[in-house]
PDB file of C-alpha atoms in Angstrom:
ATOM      1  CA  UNK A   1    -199.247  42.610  58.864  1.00 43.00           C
ATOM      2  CA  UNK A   2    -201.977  41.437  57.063  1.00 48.00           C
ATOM      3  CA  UNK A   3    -205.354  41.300  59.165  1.00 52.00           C
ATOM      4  CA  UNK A   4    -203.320  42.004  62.202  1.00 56.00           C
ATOM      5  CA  UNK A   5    -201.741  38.743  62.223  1.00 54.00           C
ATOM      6  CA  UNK A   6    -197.989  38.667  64.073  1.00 53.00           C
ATOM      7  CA  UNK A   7    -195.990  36.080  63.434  1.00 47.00           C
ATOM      8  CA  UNK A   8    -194.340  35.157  66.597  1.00 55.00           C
ATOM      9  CA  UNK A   9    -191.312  33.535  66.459  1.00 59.00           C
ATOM     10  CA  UNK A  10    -187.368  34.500  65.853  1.00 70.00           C
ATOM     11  CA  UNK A  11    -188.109  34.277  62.272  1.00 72.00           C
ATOM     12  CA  UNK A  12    -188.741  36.928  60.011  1.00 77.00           C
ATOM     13  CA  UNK A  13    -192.671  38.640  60.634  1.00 78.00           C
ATOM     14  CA  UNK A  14    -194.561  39.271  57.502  1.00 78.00           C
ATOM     15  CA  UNK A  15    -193.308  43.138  56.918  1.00 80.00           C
ATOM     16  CA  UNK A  16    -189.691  41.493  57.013  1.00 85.00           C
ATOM     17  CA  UNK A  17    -190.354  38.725  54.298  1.00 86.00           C
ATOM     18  CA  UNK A  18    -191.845  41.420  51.711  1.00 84.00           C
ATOM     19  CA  UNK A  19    -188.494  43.711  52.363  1.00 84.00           C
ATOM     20  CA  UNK A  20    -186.599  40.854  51.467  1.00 89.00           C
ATOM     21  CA  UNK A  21    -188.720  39.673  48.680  1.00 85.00           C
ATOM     22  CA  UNK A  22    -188.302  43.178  47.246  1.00 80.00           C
ATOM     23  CA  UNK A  23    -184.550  43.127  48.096  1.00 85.00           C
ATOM     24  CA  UNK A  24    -184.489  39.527  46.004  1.00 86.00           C
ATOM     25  CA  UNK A  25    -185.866  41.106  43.406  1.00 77.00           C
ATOM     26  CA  UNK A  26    -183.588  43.802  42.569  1.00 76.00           C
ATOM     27  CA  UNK A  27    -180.831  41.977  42.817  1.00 82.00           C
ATOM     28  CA  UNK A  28    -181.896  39.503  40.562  1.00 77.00           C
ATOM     29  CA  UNK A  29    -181.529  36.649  42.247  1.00 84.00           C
ATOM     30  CA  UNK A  30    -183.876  34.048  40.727  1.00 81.00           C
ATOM     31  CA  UNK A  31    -183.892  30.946  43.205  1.00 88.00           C
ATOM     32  CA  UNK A  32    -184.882  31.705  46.803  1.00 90.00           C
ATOM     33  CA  UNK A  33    -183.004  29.247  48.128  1.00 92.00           C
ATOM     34  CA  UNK A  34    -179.808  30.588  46.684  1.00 93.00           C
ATOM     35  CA  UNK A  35    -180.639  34.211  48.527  1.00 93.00           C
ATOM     36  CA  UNK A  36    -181.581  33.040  51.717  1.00 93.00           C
ATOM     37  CA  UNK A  37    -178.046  31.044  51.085  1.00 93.00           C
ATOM     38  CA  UNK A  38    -176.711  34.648  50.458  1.00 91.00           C
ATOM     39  CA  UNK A  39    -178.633  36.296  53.168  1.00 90.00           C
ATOM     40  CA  UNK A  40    -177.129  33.786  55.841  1.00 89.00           C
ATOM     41  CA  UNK A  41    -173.779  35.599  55.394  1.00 88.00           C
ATOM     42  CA  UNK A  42    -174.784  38.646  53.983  1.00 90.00           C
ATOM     43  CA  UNK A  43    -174.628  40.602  57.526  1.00 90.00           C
ATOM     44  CA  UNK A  44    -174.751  43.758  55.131  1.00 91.00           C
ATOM     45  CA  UNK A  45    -177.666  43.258  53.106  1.00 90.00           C
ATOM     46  CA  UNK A  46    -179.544  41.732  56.416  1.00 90.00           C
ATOM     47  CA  UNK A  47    -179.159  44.743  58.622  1.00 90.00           C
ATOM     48  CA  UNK A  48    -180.322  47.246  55.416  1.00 89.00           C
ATOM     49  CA  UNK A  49    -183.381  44.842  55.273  1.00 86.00           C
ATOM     50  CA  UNK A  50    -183.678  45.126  59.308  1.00 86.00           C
ATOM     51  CA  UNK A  51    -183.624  41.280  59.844  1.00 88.00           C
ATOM     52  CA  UNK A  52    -179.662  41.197  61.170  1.00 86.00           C
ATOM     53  CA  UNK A  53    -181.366  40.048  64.709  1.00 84.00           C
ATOM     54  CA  UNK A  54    -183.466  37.347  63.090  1.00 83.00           C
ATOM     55  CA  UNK A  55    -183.290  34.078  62.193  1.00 85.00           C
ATOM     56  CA  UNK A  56    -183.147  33.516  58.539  1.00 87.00           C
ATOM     57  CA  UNK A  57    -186.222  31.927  57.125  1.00 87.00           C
ATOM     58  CA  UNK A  58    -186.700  28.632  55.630  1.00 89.00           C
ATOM     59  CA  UNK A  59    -187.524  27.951  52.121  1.00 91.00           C
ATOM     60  CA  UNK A  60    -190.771  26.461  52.709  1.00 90.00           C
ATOM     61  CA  UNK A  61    -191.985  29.344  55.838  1.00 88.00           C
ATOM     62  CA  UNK A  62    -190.474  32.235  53.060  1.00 89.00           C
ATOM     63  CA  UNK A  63    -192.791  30.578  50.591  1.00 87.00           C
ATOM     64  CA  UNK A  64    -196.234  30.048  53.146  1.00 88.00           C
ATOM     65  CA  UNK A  65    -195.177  33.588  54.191  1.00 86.00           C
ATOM     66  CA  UNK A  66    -195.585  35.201  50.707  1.00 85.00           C
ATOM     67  CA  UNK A  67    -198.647  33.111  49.584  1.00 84.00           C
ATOM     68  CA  UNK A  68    -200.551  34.365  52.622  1.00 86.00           C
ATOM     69  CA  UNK A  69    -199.878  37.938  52.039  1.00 83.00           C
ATOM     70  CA  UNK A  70    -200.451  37.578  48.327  1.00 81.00           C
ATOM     71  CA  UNK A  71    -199.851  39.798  45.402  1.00 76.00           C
ATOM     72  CA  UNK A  72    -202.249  42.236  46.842  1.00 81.00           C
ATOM     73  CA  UNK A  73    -200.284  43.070  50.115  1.00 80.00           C
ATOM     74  CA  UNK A  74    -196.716  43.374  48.401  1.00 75.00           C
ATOM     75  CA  UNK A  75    -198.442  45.689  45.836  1.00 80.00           C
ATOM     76  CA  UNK A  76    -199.716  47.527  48.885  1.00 84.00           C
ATOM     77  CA  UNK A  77    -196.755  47.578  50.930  1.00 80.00           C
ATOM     78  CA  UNK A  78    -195.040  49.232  47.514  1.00 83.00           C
ATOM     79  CA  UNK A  79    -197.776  51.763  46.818  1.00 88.00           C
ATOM     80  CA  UNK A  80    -196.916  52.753  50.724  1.00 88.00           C
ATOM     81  CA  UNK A  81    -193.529  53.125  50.194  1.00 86.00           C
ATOM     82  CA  UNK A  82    -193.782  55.050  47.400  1.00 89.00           C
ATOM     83  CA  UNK A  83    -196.089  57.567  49.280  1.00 93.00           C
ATOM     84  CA  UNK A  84    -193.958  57.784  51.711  1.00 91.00           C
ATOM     85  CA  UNK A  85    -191.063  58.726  48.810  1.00 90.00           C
ATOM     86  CA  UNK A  86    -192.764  61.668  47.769  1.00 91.00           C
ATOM     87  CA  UNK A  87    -193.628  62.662  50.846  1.00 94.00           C
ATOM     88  CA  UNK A  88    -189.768  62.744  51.885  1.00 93.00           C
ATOM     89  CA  UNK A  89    -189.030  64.090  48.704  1.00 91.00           C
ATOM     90  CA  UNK A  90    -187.009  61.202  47.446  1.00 91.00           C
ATOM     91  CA  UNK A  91    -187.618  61.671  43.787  1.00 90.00           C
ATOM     92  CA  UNK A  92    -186.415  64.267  41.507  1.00 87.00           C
ATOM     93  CA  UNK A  93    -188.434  65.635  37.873  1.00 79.00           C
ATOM     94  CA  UNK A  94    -185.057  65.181  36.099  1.00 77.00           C
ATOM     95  CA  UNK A  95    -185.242  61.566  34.984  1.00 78.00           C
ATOM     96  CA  UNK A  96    -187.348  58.311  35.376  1.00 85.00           C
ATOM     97  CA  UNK A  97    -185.947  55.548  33.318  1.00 84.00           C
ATOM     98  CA  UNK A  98    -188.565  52.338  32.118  1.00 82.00           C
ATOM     99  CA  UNK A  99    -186.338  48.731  33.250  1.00 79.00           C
ATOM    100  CA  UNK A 100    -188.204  45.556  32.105  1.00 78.00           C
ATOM    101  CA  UNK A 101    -187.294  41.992  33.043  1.00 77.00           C
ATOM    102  CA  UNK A 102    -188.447  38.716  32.491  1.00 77.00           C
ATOM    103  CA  UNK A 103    -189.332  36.331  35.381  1.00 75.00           C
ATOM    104  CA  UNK A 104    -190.282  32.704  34.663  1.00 75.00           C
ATOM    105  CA  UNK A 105    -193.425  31.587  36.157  1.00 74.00           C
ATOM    106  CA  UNK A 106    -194.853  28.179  38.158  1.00 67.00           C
ATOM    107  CA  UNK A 107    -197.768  28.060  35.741  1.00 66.00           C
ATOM    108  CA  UNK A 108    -197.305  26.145  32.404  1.00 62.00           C
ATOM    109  CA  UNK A 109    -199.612  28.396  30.932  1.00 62.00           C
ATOM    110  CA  UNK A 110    -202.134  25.017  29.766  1.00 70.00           C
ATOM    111  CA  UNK A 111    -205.730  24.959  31.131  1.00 74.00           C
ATOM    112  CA  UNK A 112    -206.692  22.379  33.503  1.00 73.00           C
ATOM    113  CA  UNK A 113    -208.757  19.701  32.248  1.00 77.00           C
ATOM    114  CA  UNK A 114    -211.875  20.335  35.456  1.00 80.00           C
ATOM    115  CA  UNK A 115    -211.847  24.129  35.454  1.00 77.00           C
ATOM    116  CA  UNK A 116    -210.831  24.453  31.433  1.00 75.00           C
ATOM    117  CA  UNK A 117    -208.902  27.930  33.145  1.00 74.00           C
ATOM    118  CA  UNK A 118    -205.400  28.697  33.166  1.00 68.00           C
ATOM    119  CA  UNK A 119    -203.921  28.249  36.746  1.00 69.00           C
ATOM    120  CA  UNK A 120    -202.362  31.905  35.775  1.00 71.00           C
ATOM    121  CA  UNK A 121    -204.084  33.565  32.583  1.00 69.00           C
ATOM    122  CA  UNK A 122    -201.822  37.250  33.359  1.00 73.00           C
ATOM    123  CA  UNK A 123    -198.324  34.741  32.138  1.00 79.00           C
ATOM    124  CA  UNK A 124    -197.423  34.494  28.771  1.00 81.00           C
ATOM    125  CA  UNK A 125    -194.964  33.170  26.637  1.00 82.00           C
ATOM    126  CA  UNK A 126    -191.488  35.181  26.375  1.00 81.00           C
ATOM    127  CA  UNK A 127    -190.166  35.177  23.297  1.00 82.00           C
ATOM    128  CA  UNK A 128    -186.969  36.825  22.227  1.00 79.00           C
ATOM    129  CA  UNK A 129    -185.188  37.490  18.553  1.00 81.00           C
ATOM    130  CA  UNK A 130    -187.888  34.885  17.164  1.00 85.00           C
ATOM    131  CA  UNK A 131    -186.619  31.859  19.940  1.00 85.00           C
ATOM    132  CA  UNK A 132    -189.120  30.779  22.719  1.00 83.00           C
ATOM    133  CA  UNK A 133    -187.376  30.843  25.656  1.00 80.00           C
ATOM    134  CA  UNK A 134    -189.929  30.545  28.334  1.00 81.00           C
ATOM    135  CA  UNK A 135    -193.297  30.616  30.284  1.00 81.00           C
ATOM    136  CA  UNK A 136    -194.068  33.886  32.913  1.00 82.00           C
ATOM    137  CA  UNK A 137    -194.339  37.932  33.019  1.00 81.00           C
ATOM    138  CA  UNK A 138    -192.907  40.787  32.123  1.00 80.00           C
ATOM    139  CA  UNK A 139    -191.886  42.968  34.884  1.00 79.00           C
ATOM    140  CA  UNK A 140    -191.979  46.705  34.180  1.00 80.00           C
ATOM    141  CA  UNK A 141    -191.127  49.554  36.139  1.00 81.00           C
ATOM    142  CA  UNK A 142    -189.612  53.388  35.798  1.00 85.00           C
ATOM    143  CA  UNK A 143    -187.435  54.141  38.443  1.00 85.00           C
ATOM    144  CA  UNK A 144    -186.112  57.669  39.446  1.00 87.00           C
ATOM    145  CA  UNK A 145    -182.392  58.404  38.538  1.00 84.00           C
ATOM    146  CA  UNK A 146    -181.838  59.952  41.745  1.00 84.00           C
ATOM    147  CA  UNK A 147    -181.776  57.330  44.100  1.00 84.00           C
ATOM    148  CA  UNK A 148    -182.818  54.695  41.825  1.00 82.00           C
ATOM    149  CA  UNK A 149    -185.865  54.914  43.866  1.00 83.00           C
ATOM    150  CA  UNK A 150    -188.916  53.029  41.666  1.00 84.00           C
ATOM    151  CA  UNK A 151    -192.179  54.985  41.236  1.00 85.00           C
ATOM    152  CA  UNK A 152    -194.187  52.270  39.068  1.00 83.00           C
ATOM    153  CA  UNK A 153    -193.808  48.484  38.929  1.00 79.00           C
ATOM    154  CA  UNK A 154    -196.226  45.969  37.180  1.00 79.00           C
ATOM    155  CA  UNK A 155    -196.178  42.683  35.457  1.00 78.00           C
ATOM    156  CA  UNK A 156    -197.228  41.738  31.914  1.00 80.00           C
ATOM    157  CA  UNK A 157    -197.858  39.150  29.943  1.00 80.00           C
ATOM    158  CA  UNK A 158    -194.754  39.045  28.123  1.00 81.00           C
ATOM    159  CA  UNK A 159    -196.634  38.869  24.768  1.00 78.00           C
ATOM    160  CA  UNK A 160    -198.059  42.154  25.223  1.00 76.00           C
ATOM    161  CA  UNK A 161    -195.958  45.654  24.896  1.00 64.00           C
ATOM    162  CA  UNK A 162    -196.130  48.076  28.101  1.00 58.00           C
ATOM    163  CA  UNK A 163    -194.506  50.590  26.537  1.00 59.00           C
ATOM    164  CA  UNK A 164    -197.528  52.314  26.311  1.00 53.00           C
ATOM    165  CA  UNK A 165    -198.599  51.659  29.491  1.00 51.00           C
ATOM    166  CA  UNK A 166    -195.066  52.884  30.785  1.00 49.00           C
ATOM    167  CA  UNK A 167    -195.503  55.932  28.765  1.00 49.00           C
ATOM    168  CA  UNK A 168    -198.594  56.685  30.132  1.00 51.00           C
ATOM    169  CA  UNK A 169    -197.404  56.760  33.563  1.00 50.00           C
ATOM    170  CA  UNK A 170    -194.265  58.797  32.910  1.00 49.00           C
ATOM    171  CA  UNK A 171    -196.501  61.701  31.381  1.00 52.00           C
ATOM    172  CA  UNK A 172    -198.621  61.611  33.999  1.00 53.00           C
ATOM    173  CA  UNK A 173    -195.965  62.495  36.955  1.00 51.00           C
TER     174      UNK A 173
END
């Protein structure tokens, strides 16, 4: 996938490990070890992410496997897929509806001492009905009512509002 690097091996290639990634996503499954847990006898949700014929990965390789393609290629891979939703005519004009989510984060949010930089300076803090209840993004997207197909997705500092930047986007298609 990315450089034109295969993974060879019975476990999931690179293309595989961002379906599922997505796939962990919406279902809101925070812990990767508890999906891949769910994945092992999911045979339903395996064959609609086309890895029923492959091993399921471990922890660590699902993690090395996502750091190497990076934030860039899953953004990619979902700016494809969209394409390819228009192009298929997957998405109606009657109804896009704006779904936000917070995701905790690795970073702590404090600078490090050598750099003085934030290991992560996009996280914020999340704060709900004046109670702190943790560290990490946003995530914002509109998805179309008629397949519940998305057409936008970003993350935000949680401290910031994206409605306008939602807004934005929905007059714009």
């Amino acid at each position: 996938y990315q450089a034109g690097v295969q993974i060879n091996s019975s476990n999931c290639q690179w293309e595989e490990i961002i379906r599922l990634e997505l796939a962990r996503i919406r279902l809101g499954i925070p812990k990767v070890s508890t999906f891949l847990a769910f994945l092992e006898g999911w045979q339903e949700l395996r064959v609609e992410c086309g890895v029923d014929h492959r091993s399921i990965p471990s922890t660590t390789h699902y993690y090395r496997c996502l750091v190497n393609i990076g934030a860039a290629g899953v953004l990619g891979w979902f700016h494809q897929l969209r394409e390819e939703c228009e192009r298929y005519q997957l998405y109606d004009t009657k109804l896009d509806m704006w779904d936000g989510r917070f995701l905790k984060s690795y970073s702590n949010g404090q600078k490090a001492p050598e750099t003085g930089q934030v290991s992560d300076p996009a996280v914020g803090k999340y704060v709900h009905g004046k109670k702190f209840h943790s560290i990490g993004y946003l995530e914002s997207r509109i998805i179309n009512s008629r397949f519940s197909l998305p057409k936008y997705y970003t993350l935000v500092n949680p401290q910031q509002n994206d409605n306008p930047v939602s807004y934005t986007h929905l007059r714009a298609h």
